[in-house]
Amino acid sequence: MSTELRTSEYLLLFRGAGWQNSLSPQELQSLMAQWVSWYEGLTQQGRVKGASPLLPEGKIVSGKKGRLVADGPFAESKEAIGGYFLIQADSLEHAVEIARGWPILEYGAAVEVRPVASECPVFADVHLPQAAAAGERS
Amino acid sequence: MSDRNAPPSANIAEIAENLFRHEAGKLVATLTRIFGLDRLRLAEDVVQEALIRALQTWPYHGIPHNPSAWITQTAKNLALDVIRREAVFRTKEAEIAAGLERMAADAASSARDASEHDIKDDRLRMMFVCCHPAIAEESQVALALKTLCGFSAAEIARAFLTNEATIAKRLTRAKQRIREARLEFEIPAGGELAARLDAVLRTLYLLFNEGYKASFGDSLVRAELCHEAIHLATLLVEHPAGDQPRAHALLALMLLNAARLPTRADADGTLLRLEEQDRTQWDQALIARGMMHLARSAAGDELSDFHLQAAIAAYHCAAPAYEATDWPRILSLYDCLVEMDGSPVVALNRAVAVANVHGPRAGIDAVTGMRNRGELESYYLLFAVLGELEARLDRFDLAAEHFERALALTATRSEQAFLFRRLRECEEHTPAAVRSI
């Protein structure tokens, strides 16, 4: 059974830490400016739904009733998420195309592009037969 | 952050082009005062981290209304974290914390006069440290670019056409010397000031020349070095400790030469001679500033080589056309300069002035008669000048020989392009029969 959903919202997760450490003030400013311009461009197109940076510190809660609370070792990791943008795009391909414009890619960081499920997948399954039926009719 | 709730100015165009670099210079100086000169590295690290935070935050929340206050505030918070973590600061923690609070309050305050004054003091102190005679000259310039101007080792290496490891080594050695020689973070006073000020002026002059000389490197980086030297010299003369005639003369000579920087090459990057430059493109604002400082350099009866060089540059800037250049006056200034500065480069420049006053033959004689000409045997400009003078005498075959010799001595594209062009022009004047020999 397919759980594919129609969605227009995508989460861009900016991954990677440490790429900025050896940059000079001039390079940092230039990247900041490029990144801000990229963001402003998306905002003007009405594509930005939300955006926030994430601080490197944090905790990981696990175990039954959350007995295990560990310090999030995110800071050093290549996988560390530095922030996210929630954007509107026409398709996953389109969202990927937008992500390609992130200026920090040049420095070895990565963007994870995730479609946001527009509703709970369980309900989507329930709706699917109707959708399929509608498809047959047309 | 105090700006978090204010609407972001969000206009990237309003941010000064060198904001991060100049903020870094200011903050490193102030934090060095607060932490102590032996913790210079810590001050640099804190500032770097504050700028990284700006990059990690501004794209999401917009650019804060007062970017420099934001960066200072962030640096303060990071510094507080550090001093609480590090045991060495325990005894001084309260004092340091108070200093940091004052730094952040000053940056956020609208009454900038008092705080600006303190910041300028800190930068002057840093300038005197960077240019301290205990530090090797080559390291002085690197250290000044790193701590006062916010350049990275890689950027300094690019400007000096060397590798990053060499610059990193120079920086490490300089910091070692600061500790070994127990340098003070202070503006020298009394009898010591004059000698130490001379050392600062020499270093700034060196920095400017690194940028100005066309013999190597990336032209954009070089222009930046010139502007940094002007920036630092301006800070210096605005401070009572640096407000001296010879400091104004140095600043004047930098401004009057920098005004002509953009016209020294054509659109293809080929070097242009003074007579070929588009004088309407000379930066009149820089010239006006230069003339103002030249006037201020005339206070008192001091006459330094900076005065003479500034005056020569002023005569060039004041001439509406090449033909209108007051060469006799320029020559007499060079005559004085040769007395003061025996370097062969000065003598070569004087020879050009001689040629313009007394004719090319006299110019060639002046070159031939240079006392330490031997030092210039591998200097392309010596042969470029001889080539020009021979060409003026219509001795194009001799001129071509000199241009070819010059060509073999330069690796800079703009100079090579210029010399190729001059060689072609010589060939056009040389009869085919002569050429085939």
Coordinates of C-alpha atoms in Angstrom, one line a residue:
Chain A
M1 CA 0.0 0.0 0.0
S2 CA 1.4 3.4 -0.9
T3 CA 1.7 6.0 1.8
E4 CA 2.7 8.7 -0.7
L5 CA 1.0 12.0 0.0
R6 CA 0.4 15.1 -1.8
T7 CA 2.2 17.9 0.0
S8 CA 3.5 21.3 -0.7
E9 CA 5.6 21.8 2.4
Y10 CA 9.2 20.7 2.8
L11 CA 11.6 20.9 5.6
L12 CA 15.1 21.8 4.8
L13 CA 17.5 20.6 7.5
F14 CA 20.9 22.2 7.3
R15 CA 23.5 19.6 8.3
G16 CA 27.1 19.8 9.2
A17 CA 29.3 21.5 11.8
G18 CA 32.7 22.8 11.8
W19 CA 32.8 23.9 8.2
Q20 CA 32.9 27.6 9.3
N21 CA 35.7 27.3 11.8
S22 CA 38.6 28.2 9.6
L23 CA 36.9 30.9 7.6
S24 CA 38.0 34.5 7.9
P25 CA 35.8 37.3 9.1
Q26 CA 35.5 38.5 5.5
E27 CA 34.4 35.0 4.3
L28 CA 32.0 34.7 7.1
Q29 CA 30.4 38.0 6.3
S30 CA 30.2 37.1 2.6
L31 CA 28.5 33.8 3.3
M32 CA 26.1 35.5 5.7
A33 CA 25.2 38.0 3.0
Q34 CA 24.7 35.3 0.4
W35 CA 22.6 33.2 2.8
V36 CA 20.5 36.2 3.7
S37 CA 19.9 37.0 0.1
W38 CA 18.9 33.5 -0.7
Y39 CA 16.5 33.5 2.2
E40 CA 15.1 36.9 1.2
G41 CA 14.6 35.7 -2.4
L42 CA 12.5 32.7 -1.1
T43 CA 10.6 35.0 1.2
Q44 CA 9.7 37.4 -1.6
Q45 CA 8.3 34.4 -3.5
G46 CA 6.2 33.6 -0.5
R47 CA 7.8 30.3 0.0
V48 CA 9.1 30.5 3.6
K49 CA 6.7 29.2 6.3
G50 CA 9.2 29.3 9.1
A51 CA 12.9 29.2 9.9
S52 CA 15.0 28.8 12.9
P53 CA 18.6 28.1 13.8
L54 CA 19.3 25.4 16.4
L55 CA 21.8 25.8 19.2
P56 CA 24.5 23.1 19.3
E57 CA 23.7 22.0 22.8
G58 CA 20.9 19.7 23.7
K59 CA 19.8 16.4 25.3
I60 CA 18.8 13.0 24.1
V61 CA 16.0 11.4 26.1
S62 CA 15.5 7.7 25.8
G63 CA 14.6 4.6 27.7
K64 CA 11.3 3.7 29.3
K65 CA 9.8 6.8 30.8
G66 CA 12.7 8.7 29.6
R67 CA 15.1 7.3 32.2
L68 CA 18.1 8.0 30.0
V69 CA 19.0 11.6 29.4
A70 CA 22.3 12.1 27.6
D71 CA 24.0 15.2 26.4
G72 CA 23.5 15.6 22.7
P73 CA 26.9 15.1 21.1
F74 CA 25.8 17.1 18.1
A75 CA 28.3 19.9 18.0
E76 CA 31.2 17.9 16.5
S77 CA 29.1 15.8 14.2
K78 CA 28.9 16.1 10.4
E79 CA 25.3 15.2 10.9
A80 CA 24.6 18.0 13.3
I81 CA 21.6 20.1 12.4
G82 CA 22.3 23.8 12.5
G83 CA 18.9 25.0 11.6
Y84 CA 15.8 24.4 9.5
F85 CA 13.7 26.2 6.9
L86 CA 10.1 25.2 6.3
I87 CA 9.3 26.1 2.7
Q88 CA 6.6 25.7 0.2
A89 CA 7.5 24.0 -3.1
D90 CA 5.7 22.4 -6.0
S91 CA 7.3 19.0 -5.7
L92 CA 10.2 17.2 -4.0
E93 CA 12.3 17.9 -7.1
H94 CA 11.5 21.6 -6.8
A95 CA 12.4 21.6 -3.1
V96 CA 15.7 19.9 -4.0
E97 CA 16.3 22.6 -6.7
I98 CA 15.7 25.3 -4.0
A99 CA 18.1 23.5 -1.6
R100 CA 20.8 23.6 -4.3
G101 CA 20.9 27.3 -3.9
W102 CA 22.0 27.2 -0.3
P103 CA 25.4 28.9 -0.5
I104 CA 27.0 26.8 2.3
L105 CA 27.0 23.7 0.1
E106 CA 30.3 25.0 -1.4
Y107 CA 31.8 24.4 2.0
G108 CA 30.9 20.8 2.5
A109 CA 27.7 21.1 4.5
A110 CA 24.6 19.3 3.4
V111 CA 20.8 20.0 3.2
E112 CA 18.3 17.2 4.0
V113 CA 15.1 17.8 2.2
R114 CA 12.0 16.2 3.8
P115 CA 8.4 16.4 2.6
V116 CA 6.1 17.4 5.5
A117 CA 3.2 15.0 5.7
S118 CA 0.1 17.0 5.3
E119 CA -1.9 14.7 7.5
C120 CA -1.4 11.7 9.7
P121 CA -0.3 8.8 7.5
V122 CA -2.8 6.5 9.2
F123 CA -5.7 8.6 8.0
A124 CA -4.1 8.8 4.6
D125 CA -4.3 5.1 4.4
V126 CA -8.0 5.3 5.2
H127 CA -8.6 7.8 2.5
L128 CA -6.6 5.9 -0.1
P129 CA -9.4 3.6 -1.4
Q130 CA -11.5 6.6 -2.1
A131 CA -8.7 8.3 -3.9
A132 CA -8.1 5.2 -5.9
A133 CA -11.8 5.0 -6.7
A134 CA -11.7 8.6 -7.8
G135 CA -8.8 7.8 -10.0
E136 CA -10.6 4.9 -11.7
R137 CA -13.6 7.1 -12.4
S138 CA -11.6 9.7 -14.3
Chain B
M1 CA 19.9 39.1 22.1
S2 CA 18.5 42.6 22.6
D3 CA 17.6 42.8 19.0
R4 CA 15.7 39.6 18.8
N5 CA 12.3 41.3 19.1
A6 CA 13.1 44.4 17.1
P7 CA 12.1 44.1 13.5
P8 CA 15.2 43.1 11.5
S9 CA 16.6 45.8 9.2
A10 CA 17.0 42.8 6.9
N11 CA 18.7 44.9 4.3
I12 CA 22.0 43.3 3.4
A13 CA 23.0 46.3 1.3
E14 CA 23.2 48.4 4.5
I15 CA 25.9 46.3 6.0
A16 CA 29.3 47.8 5.5
E17 CA 31.5 45.8 3.2
N18 CA 34.2 45.2 5.8
L19 CA 32.0 45.1 8.9
F20 CA 33.0 41.7 10.2
R21 CA 36.7 42.4 9.6
H22 CA 36.7 45.8 11.2
E23 CA 34.5 44.5 14.1
A24 CA 37.0 41.8 14.6
G25 CA 39.9 44.3 14.8
K26 CA 38.1 46.4 17.4
L27 CA 36.9 43.5 19.5
V28 CA 40.2 41.6 19.5
A29 CA 41.9 44.8 20.8
T30 CA 39.4 45.4 23.5
L31 CA 39.2 41.8 24.6
T32 CA 43.0 41.7 24.7
R33 CA 43.0 44.6 27.1
I34 CA 40.4 42.8 29.3
F35 CA 42.0 39.3 29.2
G36 CA 45.7 40.4 29.2
L37 CA 48.1 40.6 26.3
D38 CA 49.3 37.0 27.0
R39 CA 45.8 35.8 26.1
L40 CA 45.7 37.3 22.6
R41 CA 44.9 34.0 21.1
L42 CA 41.9 33.6 23.4
A43 CA 40.6 37.0 22.3
E44 CA 40.9 36.0 18.7
D45 CA 39.0 32.8 19.3
V46 CA 36.2 34.5 21.1
V47 CA 35.8 37.0 18.3
Q48 CA 35.9 34.3 15.6
E49 CA 33.1 32.4 17.4
A50 CA 31.0 35.5 17.8
L51 CA 31.2 36.1 14.0
I52 CA 30.3 32.4 13.4
R53 CA 27.2 32.9 15.6
A54 CA 26.2 35.8 13.4
L55 CA 26.5 33.7 10.3
Q56 CA 24.4 31.0 12.1
T57 CA 21.7 33.3 13.3
W58 CA 21.2 36.3 11.0
P59 CA 20.0 34.3 8.0
Y60 CA 17.1 33.1 10.0
H61 CA 16.2 36.1 12.1
G62 CA 17.3 38.9 9.8
I63 CA 20.2 41.3 10.3
P64 CA 19.9 43.1 13.6
H65 CA 19.4 46.8 13.7
N66 CA 22.8 47.4 15.4
P67 CA 25.0 44.6 14.0
S68 CA 28.1 45.7 15.7
A69 CA 26.3 45.8 19.1
W70 CA 25.0 42.3 18.4
I71 CA 28.4 41.0 17.7
T72 CA 29.9 42.7 20.8
Q73 CA 27.1 41.3 23.0
T74 CA 27.7 37.8 21.6
A75 CA 31.4 38.1 22.2
K76 CA 30.8 39.2 25.7
N77 CA 28.6 36.2 26.4
L78 CA 31.1 33.8 24.9
A79 CA 33.9 35.4 26.9
L80 CA 31.9 35.1 30.1
D81 CA 31.5 31.4 29.5
V82 CA 35.3 31.1 28.9
I83 CA 36.4 32.9 32.1
R84 CA 34.0 30.8 34.2
R85 CA 35.3 27.6 32.7
E86 CA 39.0 28.4 32.9
A87 CA 40.7 28.2 36.3
V88 CA 43.4 30.7 35.4
F89 CA 40.9 33.5 35.4
R90 CA 39.4 32.6 38.8
T91 CA 41.2 35.3 40.7
K92 CA 40.4 38.0 38.2
E93 CA 36.9 36.8 37.2
A94 CA 35.0 39.7 38.8
E95 CA 37.3 42.3 37.3
I96 CA 37.1 40.7 33.8
A97 CA 33.4 40.3 33.9
A98 CA 33.0 44.0 34.8
G99 CA 35.2 44.9 31.8
L100 CA 33.1 42.8 29.5
E101 CA 29.9 44.3 30.8
R102 CA 31.3 47.8 30.1
M103 CA 32.4 46.7 26.6
A104 CA 28.9 45.5 25.7
A105 CA 27.2 48.5 27.3
D106 CA 29.5 50.8 25.3
A107 CA 28.7 49.1 22.1
A108 CA 24.9 49.3 22.7
S109 CA 25.0 52.8 24.0
S110 CA 23.9 55.7 21.8
A111 CA 26.3 58.0 23.6
R112 CA 29.2 56.8 21.5
D113 CA 31.8 59.5 22.2
A114 CA 33.3 58.1 25.4
S115 CA 33.2 54.4 24.3
E116 CA 34.6 55.2 20.8
H117 CA 37.5 56.9 22.6
D118 CA 38.2 53.7 24.6
I119 CA 38.0 51.5 21.6
K120 CA 40.4 53.7 19.7
D121 CA 42.8 53.6 22.7
D122 CA 42.7 49.8 22.6
R123 CA 43.4 49.7 18.9
L124 CA 46.3 52.1 19.2
R125 CA 47.7 49.9 22.0
M126 CA 47.4 47.0 19.7
M127 CA 49.1 48.9 16.9
F128 CA 52.1 49.7 19.2
V129 CA 52.3 46.0 20.2
C130 CA 52.2 44.7 16.6
C131 CA 54.9 47.2 15.5
H132 CA 57.1 46.7 18.5
P133 CA 60.8 46.4 17.6
A134 CA 61.0 43.2 19.6
I135 CA 59.0 41.5 16.8
A136 CA 60.6 40.8 13.4
E137 CA 59.5 43.2 10.7
E138 CA 57.9 40.5 8.5
S139 CA 55.9 39.3 11.5
Q140 CA 54.8 42.8 12.4
V141 CA 52.9 43.3 9.2
A142 CA 51.3 39.8 9.4
L143 CA 50.3 40.4 13.0
A144 CA 48.9 43.8 12.3
L145 CA 46.8 42.3 9.4
K146 CA 45.6 39.5 11.6
T147 CA 44.8 41.3 14.8
L148 CA 43.9 44.8 13.7
C149 CA 42.4 44.2 10.3
G150 CA 40.8 40.7 10.8
F151 CA 42.6 38.9 8.0
S152 CA 43.0 35.2 8.2
A153 CA 46.4 33.5 7.7
A154 CA 45.3 32.3 4.3
E155 CA 44.3 35.8 3.2
I156 CA 47.6 37.3 4.4
A157 CA 49.4 34.5 2.5
R158 CA 47.5 35.3 -0.6
A159 CA 48.4 39.0 -0.3
F160 CA 52.1 38.2 0.2
L161 CA 52.2 35.5 -2.4
T162 CA 53.4 32.9 0.1
N163 CA 51.9 29.9 1.7
E164 CA 49.6 29.8 4.7
A165 CA 52.0 27.7 6.8
T166 CA 54.7 30.5 6.5
I167 CA 52.3 33.1 7.7
A168 CA 51.0 30.9 10.5
K169 CA 54.6 30.4 11.6
R170 CA 55.2 34.2 11.6
L171 CA 52.1 34.8 13.6
T172 CA 53.1 32.1 16.2
R173 CA 56.6 33.5 16.5
A174 CA 55.2 37.1 16.9
K175 CA 52.9 35.9 19.7
Q176 CA 55.8 34.1 21.3
R177 CA 57.9 37.3 21.2
I178 CA 55.1 39.2 22.9
R179 CA 55.2 36.8 25.8
E180 CA 59.0 36.5 26.0
A181 CA 59.6 40.2 25.8
R182 CA 56.8 40.8 28.2
L183 CA 55.4 43.5 26.0
E184 CA 52.9 45.9 27.7
F185 CA 49.5 46.6 26.2
E186 CA 49.9 50.3 26.3
I187 CA 50.4 53.5 24.3
P188 CA 54.0 54.5 24.9
A189 CA 54.5 58.0 26.5
G190 CA 57.2 60.5 27.0
G191 CA 60.6 60.0 25.3
E192 CA 59.7 56.5 24.2
L193 CA 56.8 57.6 22.1
A194 CA 58.8 59.1 19.2
A195 CA 60.8 56.0 18.5
R196 CA 57.9 53.7 18.9
L197 CA 55.7 55.9 16.6
D198 CA 58.4 55.7 13.9
A199 CA 58.3 51.9 14.1
V200 CA 54.5 52.0 13.7
L201 CA 54.8 54.4 10.7
R202 CA 57.4 52.1 9.1
T203 CA 55.2 49.1 9.4
L204 CA 52.2 50.9 8.0
Y205 CA 54.3 52.2 5.1
L206 CA 55.5 48.6 4.4
L207 CA 51.9 47.4 4.5
F208 CA 50.9 50.1 2.0
N209 CA 53.7 49.3 -0.3
E210 CA 53.0 45.6 -0.3
G211 CA 49.6 46.6 -1.6
Y212 CA 50.8 49.3 -4.0
K213 CA 53.7 47.6 -5.7
A214 CA 52.4 46.0 -8.9
S215 CA 55.1 43.4 -9.0
F216 CA 52.9 40.5 -7.9
G217 CA 49.7 39.1 -6.7
D218 CA 46.0 39.5 -7.0
S219 CA 45.1 43.2 -7.7
L220 CA 41.9 43.1 -5.6
V221 CA 43.8 41.8 -2.5
R222 CA 46.5 44.4 -3.1
A223 CA 44.0 47.3 -3.2
E224 CA 42.6 46.0 0.0
L225 CA 46.0 46.1 1.7
C226 CA 46.4 49.8 0.6
H227 CA 43.0 50.6 2.1
E228 CA 43.8 48.8 5.3
A229 CA 47.0 50.8 5.7
I230 CA 45.0 54.0 5.1
H231 CA 42.4 52.8 7.7
L232 CA 45.1 52.2 10.3
A233 CA 47.0 55.4 9.6
T234 CA 43.7 57.3 9.9
L235 CA 43.1 55.7 13.3
L236 CA 46.7 56.7 14.2
V237 CA 46.5 60.4 13.3
E238 CA 43.1 60.8 14.9
H239 CA 44.7 59.8 18.2
P240 CA 46.7 62.4 20.2
A241 CA 49.6 60.0 20.4
G242 CA 49.8 59.7 16.6
D243 CA 48.8 63.2 15.7
Q244 CA 52.3 64.1 14.5
P245 CA 53.4 65.8 11.2
R246 CA 55.2 62.8 9.8
A247 CA 52.2 60.6 10.6
H248 CA 50.0 63.0 8.6
A249 CA 52.7 63.0 5.8
L250 CA 52.5 59.2 5.7
L251 CA 48.7 59.2 5.5
A252 CA 48.9 61.9 2.8
L253 CA 51.3 59.9 0.6
M254 CA 49.1 56.8 1.0
L255 CA 45.9 58.7 0.0
L256 CA 47.4 60.5 -2.9
N257 CA 48.8 57.3 -4.4
A258 CA 45.7 55.2 -3.6
A259 CA 43.6 57.8 -5.5
R260 CA 45.3 56.7 -8.7
L261 CA 45.2 53.0 -8.0
P262 CA 42.2 52.1 -10.2
T263 CA 43.6 53.8 -13.3
R264 CA 46.9 52.0 -13.2
A265 CA 45.7 49.3 -15.5
D266 CA 43.3 49.2 -18.5
A267 CA 40.1 47.0 -18.7
D268 CA 42.2 44.0 -19.8
G269 CA 44.5 44.5 -16.8
T270 CA 47.4 45.8 -18.9
L271 CA 49.6 48.3 -16.9
L272 CA 49.2 51.9 -18.0
R273 CA 51.9 54.5 -17.9
L274 CA 51.2 57.8 -16.0
E275 CA 50.7 59.6 -19.3
E276 CA 48.1 57.0 -20.5
Q277 CA 46.0 57.1 -17.3
D278 CA 42.5 58.6 -17.4
R279 CA 42.9 61.4 -14.9
T280 CA 39.2 62.0 -14.7
Q281 CA 39.0 58.6 -12.9
W282 CA 41.4 59.6 -10.2
D283 CA 39.5 59.5 -6.8
Q284 CA 39.0 63.2 -6.0
A285 CA 37.7 62.4 -2.5
L286 CA 40.9 60.6 -1.7
I287 CA 43.0 63.4 -3.3
A288 CA 41.2 66.0 -1.2
R289 CA 41.8 64.0 2.0
G290 CA 45.4 63.5 1.0
M291 CA 45.9 67.3 0.4
M292 CA 44.3 68.0 3.8
H293 CA 46.8 65.7 5.6
L294 CA 49.6 67.0 3.5
A295 CA 48.7 70.5 4.8
R296 CA 48.6 69.2 8.4
S297 CA 52.0 67.5 7.9
A298 CA 53.5 71.0 7.4
A299 CA 53.0 71.9 11.0
G300 CA 56.4 72.4 12.7
D301 CA 59.7 72.1 11.0
E302 CA 59.9 68.4 10.7
L303 CA 60.8 67.0 7.2
S304 CA 60.6 63.2 6.8
D305 CA 60.9 61.1 3.7
F306 CA 57.2 60.7 3.9
H307 CA 56.8 64.5 3.5
L308 CA 58.8 64.4 0.3
Q309 CA 57.0 61.4 -1.1
A310 CA 53.6 62.9 -0.3
A311 CA 54.6 66.1 -2.0
I312 CA 55.7 64.3 -5.1
A313 CA 52.4 62.4 -5.2
A314 CA 50.6 65.7 -4.7
Y315 CA 52.2 67.3 -7.7
H316 CA 51.1 64.4 -9.9
C317 CA 47.6 64.6 -8.5
A318 CA 47.4 68.3 -9.0
A319 CA 48.4 68.2 -12.7
P320 CA 45.3 68.4 -14.9
A321 CA 47.2 66.6 -17.7
Y322 CA 50.5 64.7 -18.0
E323 CA 52.0 67.5 -20.0
A324 CA 51.1 70.0 -17.2
T325 CA 53.2 68.1 -14.6
D326 CA 55.5 70.3 -12.7
W327 CA 58.6 68.1 -13.3
P328 CA 61.2 70.6 -12.1
R329 CA 59.6 70.7 -8.7
I330 CA 59.2 67.0 -8.6
L331 CA 62.9 66.6 -9.5
S332 CA 64.0 68.9 -6.7
L333 CA 61.9 66.8 -4.3
Y334 CA 63.6 63.7 -5.6
D335 CA 67.0 65.4 -5.1
C336 CA 66.1 65.9 -1.4
L337 CA 64.7 62.3 -1.2
V338 CA 67.9 60.8 -2.6
E339 CA 69.8 62.5 0.2
M340 CA 67.6 61.1 2.8
D341 CA 66.9 57.6 1.3
G342 CA 69.8 56.1 -0.6
S343 CA 67.7 53.2 -2.0
P344 CA 68.3 52.5 -5.7
V345 CA 64.5 52.5 -6.3
V346 CA 64.4 56.2 -5.3
A347 CA 67.3 56.9 -7.5
L348 CA 65.6 55.2 -10.4
N349 CA 62.5 57.3 -9.9
R350 CA 64.6 60.4 -9.8
A351 CA 66.1 59.4 -13.1
V352 CA 62.7 59.5 -14.6
A353 CA 62.2 63.0 -13.3
V354 CA 65.6 64.0 -14.7
A355 CA 64.5 62.7 -18.1
N356 CA 61.3 64.7 -18.0
V357 CA 63.2 67.9 -17.1
H358 CA 66.5 67.5 -19.1
G359 CA 65.5 65.0 -21.7
P360 CA 65.8 61.2 -22.2
R361 CA 69.6 61.3 -22.7
A362 CA 70.1 62.9 -19.3
G363 CA 67.7 60.4 -17.8
I364 CA 69.8 57.5 -19.2
D365 CA 72.9 59.1 -17.8
A366 CA 71.2 59.4 -14.5
V367 CA 70.4 55.7 -14.5
T368 CA 74.0 54.8 -15.6
G369 CA 75.4 56.9 -12.8
M370 CA 73.3 55.4 -10.1
R371 CA 75.6 54.4 -7.2
N372 CA 74.0 51.1 -6.3
R373 CA 72.5 50.2 -9.6
G374 CA 73.7 46.7 -9.2
E375 CA 71.0 46.0 -6.6
L376 CA 68.4 46.5 -9.4
E377 CA 69.9 44.1 -11.9
S378 CA 67.0 41.8 -11.4
Y379 CA 64.3 44.5 -11.1
Y380 CA 62.1 44.7 -14.2
L381 CA 61.4 48.4 -13.7
L382 CA 65.1 49.3 -14.3
F383 CA 64.9 47.9 -17.8
A384 CA 61.4 49.1 -18.4
V385 CA 62.6 52.7 -17.6
L386 CA 65.6 52.3 -19.9
G387 CA 63.4 51.0 -22.6
E388 CA 61.1 54.0 -22.4
L389 CA 63.9 56.4 -22.5
E390 CA 65.6 54.7 -25.5
A391 CA 62.2 54.7 -27.3
R392 CA 61.9 58.5 -26.7
L393 CA 65.2 58.8 -28.5
D394 CA 63.7 56.7 -31.4
R395 CA 66.3 54.0 -30.7
F396 CA 63.7 51.3 -31.0
D397 CA 66.1 48.4 -31.3
L398 CA 67.8 49.3 -28.1
A399 CA 64.5 49.9 -26.4
A400 CA 63.2 46.5 -27.5
E401 CA 66.3 44.9 -26.0
H402 CA 65.5 46.5 -22.6
F403 CA 61.8 45.6 -22.8
E404 CA 62.7 42.0 -23.5
R405 CA 65.1 42.0 -20.5
A406 CA 62.3 43.5 -18.3
L407 CA 59.9 40.9 -19.6
A408 CA 62.2 38.1 -18.4
L409 CA 62.2 39.6 -15.0
T410 CA 58.5 39.9 -14.2
A411 CA 55.9 37.2 -13.6
T412 CA 53.0 39.6 -13.2
R413 CA 50.5 39.4 -16.0
S414 CA 49.6 43.1 -16.1
E415 CA 53.3 44.0 -16.4
Q416 CA 54.0 41.3 -19.0
A417 CA 51.0 42.5 -21.1
F418 CA 52.4 46.1 -20.9
L419 CA 55.9 45.0 -22.0
F420 CA 54.5 42.9 -24.8
R421 CA 52.6 45.9 -26.1
R422 CA 55.7 48.2 -25.8
L423 CA 57.7 45.5 -27.7
R424 CA 55.2 45.5 -30.5
E425 CA 55.2 49.2 -30.7
C426 CA 59.0 49.2 -31.0
E427 CA 58.8 46.6 -33.8
E428 CA 56.4 48.8 -35.7
H429 CA 59.1 51.5 -35.7
T430 CA 62.0 49.3 -36.5
P431 CA 62.7 48.8 -40.3
A432 CA 62.4 45.2 -41.4
A433 CA 66.0 45.1 -42.4
V434 CA 67.2 45.8 -38.9
R435 CA 64.7 43.4 -37.5
S436 CA 66.0 40.5 -39.6
I437 CA 69.5 40.8 -38.2

